[in-house]
């Protein structure tokens, strides 16, 4: 099945064969894991597909300064805003205004109207029930095994999951603690899951070369 015919233009983006496999998997499987480097469009395509799916989007990330997050001055939104740049960029790419797409405490009247995204770190997800939604786990290489387990065990069968990461890029103090590759392999052969890759960096030669340097 894949991408619905009504959405073939996909925001005017000219999808490569790899990107099309990725997007089709989002529609065909409950879990899609993409292992891809910088500039490959992995977050933009995930957010674009989530918009077409039409369910509320839960966007989660891992703050590498988790122990300091609670002590950081300001509201929860202010604490976490610096981690949302990939989401803001993706929304802009598909023509969505982040000011109205993402639920904010100061604009609760927008909920159930233009707002369709809840963005929060995994730190605040314990005890959550993620139903009838699309869940995007961004920068998944920055999640430990325990972090990913905490998030993924919150997911009901009515929710699609897009796990985005790169096995060559991790911001954890000890990259060996990343749970991305272990979970990628854990789900690889499940009938409801697909692991895909993207190899082209659309940012250019400099970014591509930089991404090739090992940890």
mmCIF file of N, CA and C in Angstrom, residues 50-128:
data_model
loop_
_atom_site.group_PDB
_atom_site.id
_atom_site.type_symbol
_atom_site.label_atom_id
_atom_site.label_comp_id
_atom_site.label_asym_id
_atom_site.label_seq_id
_atom_site.Cartn_x
_atom_site.Cartn_y
_atom_site.Cartn_z
ATOM 1 N N UNK A 50 3.498 11.790 9.359
ATOM 2 C CA UNK A 50 2.619 11.864 10.531
ATOM 3 C C UNK A 50 1.445 12.809 10.271
ATOM 4 N N UNK A 51 1.711 13.912 9.596
ATOM 5 C CA UNK A 51 0.640 14.855 9.279
ATOM 6 C C UNK A 51 -0.407 14.209 8.376
ATOM 7 N N UNK A 52 0.055 13.434 7.384
ATOM 8 C CA UNK A 52 -0.875 12.757 6.474
ATOM 9 C C UNK A 52 -1.660 11.675 7.205
ATOM 10 N N UNK A 53 -1.029 10.969 8.133
ATOM 11 C CA UNK A 53 -1.723 9.933 8.898
ATOM 12 C C UNK A 53 -2.900 10.505 9.675
ATOM 13 N N UNK A 54 -2.777 11.757 10.105
ATOM 14 C CA UNK A 54 -3.917 12.456 10.690
ATOM 15 C C UNK A 54 -4.171 12.199 12.164
ATOM 16 N N UNK A 55 -3.288 11.468 12.825
ATOM 17 C CA UNK A 55 -3.447 11.244 14.263
ATOM 18 C C UNK A 55 -2.595 12.247 15.031
ATOM 19 N N UNK A 56 -2.900 12.497 16.299
ATOM 20 C CA UNK A 56 -2.032 13.358 17.099
ATOM 21 C C UNK A 56 -0.608 12.816 17.104
ATOM 22 N N UNK A 57 0.347 13.721 17.051
ATOM 23 C CA UNK A 57 1.757 13.342 17.041
ATOM 24 C C UNK A 57 2.370 13.580 18.412
ATOM 25 N N UNK A 58 3.027 12.548 18.926
ATOM 26 C CA UNK A 58 3.844 12.672 20.128
ATOM 27 C C UNK A 58 5.296 12.641 19.671
ATOM 28 N N UNK A 59 6.003 13.736 19.887
ATOM 29 C CA UNK A 59 7.399 13.850 19.473
ATOM 30 C C UNK A 59 8.252 13.830 20.725
ATOM 31 N N UNK A 60 9.156 12.844 20.805
ATOM 32 C CA UNK A 60 9.970 12.754 22.008
ATOM 33 C C UNK A 60 11.453 12.675 21.653
ATOM 34 N N UNK A 61 12.265 13.088 22.592
ATOM 35 C CA UNK A 61 13.703 13.192 22.396
ATOM 36 C C UNK A 61 14.373 12.920 23.729
ATOM 37 N N UNK A 62 15.693 12.789 23.690
ATOM 38 C CA UNK A 62 16.439 12.540 24.909
ATOM 39 C C UNK A 62 17.350 13.714 25.218
ATOM 40 N N UNK A 63 17.083 14.449 26.293
ATOM 41 C CA UNK A 63 18.011 15.510 26.674
ATOM 42 C C UNK A 63 19.266 14.902 27.277
ATOM 43 N N UNK A 64 20.393 15.127 26.643
ATOM 44 C CA UNK A 64 21.629 14.518 27.138
ATOM 45 C C UNK A 64 22.052 15.124 28.474
ATOM 46 N N UNK A 65 21.432 16.239 28.858
ATOM 47 C CA UNK A 65 21.693 16.858 30.154
ATOM 48 C C UNK A 65 20.544 16.561 31.113
ATOM 49 N N UNK A 66 20.024 15.325 31.067
ATOM 50 C CA UNK A 66 18.824 14.971 31.823
ATOM 51 C C UNK A 66 18.928 15.332 33.295
ATOM 52 N N UNK A 67 20.071 15.100 33.912
ATOM 53 C CA UNK A 67 20.191 15.351 35.348
ATOM 54 C C UNK A 67 20.085 16.831 35.685
ATOM 55 N N UNK A 68 20.399 17.687 34.699
ATOM 56 C CA UNK A 68 20.334 19.122 34.937
ATOM 57 C C UNK A 68 18.984 19.717 34.544
ATOM 58 N N UNK A 69 18.176 18.948 33.805
ATOM 59 C CA UNK A 69 16.963 19.512 33.229
ATOM 60 C C UNK A 69 16.000 20.017 34.289
ATOM 61 N N UNK A 70 15.815 19.239 35.342
ATOM 62 C CA UNK A 70 14.863 19.634 36.367
ATOM 63 C C UNK A 70 15.251 20.911 37.082
ATOM 64 N N UNK A 71 16.542 21.195 37.165
ATOM 65 C CA UNK A 71 17.015 22.384 37.870
ATOM 66 C C UNK A 71 17.127 23.601 36.967
ATOM 67 N N UNK A 72 16.924 23.402 35.675
ATOM 68 C CA UNK A 72 17.013 24.522 34.740
ATOM 69 C C UNK A 72 15.869 25.493 34.979
ATOM 70 N N UNK A 73 16.135 26.814 35.044
ATOM 71 C CA UNK A 73 15.056 27.783 35.266
ATOM 72 C C UNK A 73 14.037 27.759 34.136
ATOM 73 N N UNK A 74 12.802 28.125 34.473
ATOM 74 C CA UNK A 74 11.770 28.264 33.460
ATOM 75 C C UNK A 74 10.769 27.132 33.463
ATOM 76 N N UNK A 75 9.771 27.266 32.573
ATOM 77 C CA UNK A 75 8.727 26.257 32.442
ATOM 78 C C UNK A 75 9.285 25.035 31.729
ATOM 79 N N UNK A 76 8.492 23.962 31.692
ATOM 80 C CA UNK A 76 8.898 22.750 30.981
ATOM 81 C C UNK A 76 9.208 23.066 29.527
ATOM 82 N N UNK A 77 8.374 23.902 28.908
ATOM 83 C CA UNK A 77 8.598 24.264 27.509
ATOM 84 C C UNK A 77 9.925 24.977 27.329
ATOM 85 N N UNK A 78 10.242 25.872 28.242
ATOM 86 C CA UNK A 78 11.502 26.609 28.158
ATOM 87 C C UNK A 78 12.695 25.688 28.383
ATOM 88 N N UNK A 79 12.558 24.722 29.285
ATOM 89 C CA UNK A 79 13.629 23.782 29.553
ATOM 90 C C UNK A 79 13.967 22.957 28.311
ATOM 91 N N UNK A 80 12.924 22.565 27.578
ATOM 92 C CA UNK A 80 13.108 21.607 26.499
ATOM 93 C C UNK A 80 13.213 22.228 25.113
ATOM 94 N N UNK A 81 12.990 23.521 24.993
ATOM 95 C CA UNK A 81 12.882 24.151 23.678
ATOM 96 C C UNK A 81 14.126 23.967 22.814
ATOM 97 N N UNK A 82 15.316 23.921 23.438
ATOM 98 C CA UNK A 82 16.540 23.829 22.647
ATOM 99 C C UNK A 82 16.674 22.484 21.940
ATOM 100 N N UNK A 83 15.904 21.494 22.370
ATOM 101 C CA UNK A 83 15.969 20.177 21.745
ATOM 102 C C UNK A 83 14.965 20.028 20.591
ATOM 103 N N UNK A 84 14.173 21.055 20.335
ATOM 104 C CA UNK A 84 13.096 20.937 19.351
ATOM 105 C C UNK A 84 13.455 21.501 17.982
ATOM 106 N N UNK A 85 14.690 21.935 17.783
ATOM 107 C CA UNK A 85 15.082 22.505 16.498
ATOM 108 C C UNK A 85 14.799 21.562 15.325
ATOM 109 N N UNK A 86 15.112 20.249 15.418
ATOM 110 C CA UNK A 86 14.782 19.364 14.288
ATOM 111 C C UNK A 86 13.291 19.344 13.957
ATOM 112 N N UNK A 87 12.454 19.403 15.000
ATOM 113 C CA UNK A 87 11.008 19.423 14.783
ATOM 114 C C UNK A 87 10.580 20.725 14.117
ATOM 115 N N UNK A 88 11.093 21.861 14.601
ATOM 116 C CA UNK A 88 10.766 23.151 13.994
ATOM 117 C C UNK A 88 11.162 23.168 12.513
ATOM 118 N N UNK A 89 12.368 22.687 12.222
ATOM 119 C CA UNK A 89 12.848 22.688 10.839
ATOM 120 C C UNK A 89 11.976 21.801 9.953
ATOM 121 N N UNK A 90 11.595 20.636 10.473
ATOM 122 C CA UNK A 90 10.767 19.716 9.699
ATOM 123 C C UNK A 90 9.400 20.317 9.412
ATOM 124 N N UNK A 91 8.809 20.963 10.401
ATOM 125 C CA UNK A 91 7.511 21.594 10.201
ATOM 126 C C UNK A 91 7.588 22.687 9.141
ATOM 127 N N UNK A 92 8.639 23.475 9.183
ATOM 128 C CA UNK A 92 8.811 24.525 8.179
ATOM 129 C C UNK A 92 8.935 23.940 6.783
ATOM 130 N N UNK A 93 9.631 22.812 6.665
ATOM 131 C CA UNK A 93 9.823 22.162 5.368
ATOM 132 C C UNK A 93 8.505 21.708 4.750
ATOM 133 N N UNK A 94 7.540 21.319 5.584
ATOM 134 C CA UNK A 94 6.262 20.849 5.047
ATOM 135 C C UNK A 94 5.182 21.937 5.100
ATOM 136 N N UNK A 95 5.596 23.168 5.380
ATOM 137 C CA UNK A 95 4.663 24.289 5.329
ATOM 138 C C UNK A 95 3.780 24.450 6.547
ATOM 139 N N UNK A 96 4.210 23.912 7.689
ATOM 140 C CA UNK A 96 3.444 24.040 8.929
ATOM 141 C C UNK A 96 4.100 25.077 9.832
ATOM 142 N N UNK A 97 3.298 25.859 10.512
ATOM 143 C CA UNK A 97 3.815 26.867 11.430
ATOM 144 C C UNK A 97 3.979 26.268 12.815
ATOM 145 N N UNK A 98 5.213 26.129 13.305
ATOM 146 C CA UNK A 98 5.414 25.521 14.631
ATOM 147 C C UNK A 98 4.665 26.239 15.749
ATOM 148 N N UNK A 99 4.421 27.533 15.607
ATOM 149 C CA UNK A 99 3.737 28.291 16.660
ATOM 150 C C UNK A 99 2.339 27.767 16.904
ATOM 151 N N UNK A 100 1.719 27.198 15.873
ATOM 152 C CA UNK A 100 0.348 26.729 15.995
ATOM 153 C C UNK A 100 0.238 25.208 15.963
ATOM 154 N N UNK A 101 1.279 24.530 15.495
ATOM 155 C CA UNK A 101 1.230 23.067 15.377
ATOM 156 C C UNK A 101 1.522 22.369 16.697
ATOM 157 N N UNK A 102 2.369 22.983 17.536
ATOM 158 C CA UNK A 102 2.822 22.351 18.774
ATOM 159 C C UNK A 102 2.040 22.905 19.958
ATOM 160 N N UNK A 103 1.492 22.009 20.768
ATOM 161 C CA UNK A 103 0.744 22.442 21.950
ATOM 162 C C UNK A 103 1.665 23.187 22.906
ATOM 163 N N UNK A 104 1.185 24.326 23.382
ATOM 164 C CA UNK A 104 1.943 25.137 24.328
ATOM 165 C C UNK A 104 1.043 25.527 25.488
ATOM 166 N N UNK A 105 1.609 25.535 26.666
ATOM 167 C CA UNK A 105 0.818 25.844 27.859
ATOM 168 C C UNK A 105 0.214 27.231 27.795
ATOM 169 N N UNK A 106 0.936 28.173 27.159
ATOM 170 C CA UNK A 106 0.418 29.534 27.136
ATOM 171 C C UNK A 106 -0.688 29.736 26.107
ATOM 172 N N UNK A 107 -0.902 28.717 25.225
ATOM 173 C CA UNK A 107 -1.966 28.823 24.223
ATOM 174 C C UNK A 107 -2.878 27.601 24.261
ATOM 175 N N UNK A 108 -3.448 27.266 25.421
ATOM 176 C CA UNK A 108 -4.260 26.049 25.510
ATOM 177 C C UNK A 108 -5.523 26.124 24.659
ATOM 178 N N UNK A 109 -5.969 27.335 24.300
ATOM 179 C CA UNK A 109 -7.186 27.450 23.506
ATOM 180 C C UNK A 109 -7.017 26.909 22.097
ATOM 181 N N UNK A 110 -5.753 26.720 21.644
ATOM 182 C CA UNK A 110 -5.514 26.199 20.300
ATOM 183 C C UNK A 110 -5.670 24.688 20.220
ATOM 184 N N UNK A 111 -5.690 24.004 21.371
ATOM 185 C CA UNK A 111 -5.802 22.566 21.358
ATOM 186 C C UNK A 111 -7.113 22.149 20.713
ATOM 187 N N UNK A 112 -7.066 21.060 19.940
ATOM 188 C CA UNK A 112 -8.201 20.525 19.196
ATOM 189 C C UNK A 112 -8.601 21.398 18.012
ATOM 190 N N UNK A 113 -7.790 22.397 17.694
ATOM 191 C CA UNK A 113 -8.052 23.210 16.504
ATOM 192 C C UNK A 113 -6.877 23.063 15.556
ATOM 193 N N UNK A 114 -5.877 23.908 15.669
ATOM 194 C CA UNK A 114 -4.727 23.793 14.788
ATOM 195 C C UNK A 114 -3.624 22.918 15.372
ATOM 196 N N UNK A 115 -3.638 22.714 16.672
ATOM 197 C CA UNK A 115 -2.554 22.000 17.337
ATOM 198 C C UNK A 115 -2.690 20.498 17.151
ATOM 199 N N UNK A 116 -1.592 19.834 16.775
ATOM 200 C CA UNK A 116 -1.630 18.382 16.596
ATOM 201 C C UNK A 116 -0.384 17.689 17.141
ATOM 202 N N UNK A 117 0.514 18.430 17.768
ATOM 203 C CA UNK A 117 1.765 17.855 18.239
ATOM 204 C C UNK A 117 1.969 18.134 19.730
ATOM 205 N N UNK A 118 2.324 17.100 20.468
ATOM 206 C CA UNK A 118 2.822 17.240 21.833
ATOM 207 C C UNK A 118 4.288 16.861 21.821
ATOM 208 N N UNK A 119 5.144 17.758 22.261
ATOM 209 C CA UNK A 119 6.589 17.519 22.259
ATOM 210 C C UNK A 119 7.094 17.511 23.693
ATOM 211 N N UNK A 120 7.764 16.415 24.068
ATOM 212 C CA UNK A 120 8.329 16.338 25.404
ATOM 213 C C UNK A 120 9.414 15.270 25.432
ATOM 214 N N UNK A 121 10.345 15.427 26.362
ATOM 215 C CA UNK A 121 11.428 14.464 26.479
ATOM 216 C C UNK A 121 10.924 13.188 27.154
ATOM 217 N N UNK A 122 11.699 12.115 27.000
ATOM 218 C CA UNK A 122 11.336 10.855 27.640
ATOM 219 C C UNK A 122 11.339 10.970 29.163
ATOM 220 N N UNK A 123 12.009 11.995 29.695
ATOM 221 C CA UNK A 123 12.086 12.175 31.155
ATOM 222 C C UNK A 123 10.693 12.276 31.761
ATOM 223 N N UNK A 124 9.760 12.841 30.990
ATOM 224 C CA UNK A 124 8.419 13.101 31.512
ATOM 225 C C UNK A 124 7.381 12.135 30.937
ATOM 226 N N UNK A 125 7.823 10.976 30.431
ATOM 227 C CA UNK A 125 6.888 10.055 29.790
ATOM 228 C C UNK A 125 6.550 8.833 30.632
ATOM 229 N N UNK A 126 7.225 8.650 31.744
ATOM 230 C CA UNK A 126 6.916 7.474 32.572
ATOM 231 C C UNK A 126 5.461 7.523 33.023
ATOM 232 N N UNK A 127 4.767 6.412 32.873
ATOM 233 C CA UNK A 127 3.367 6.335 33.255
ATOM 234 C C UNK A 127 2.409 6.760 32.171
ATOM 235 N N UNK A 128 2.938 7.235 31.038
ATOM 236 C CA UNK A 128 2.073 7.661 29.936
ATOM 237 C C UNK A 128 1.451 6.455 29.233
#
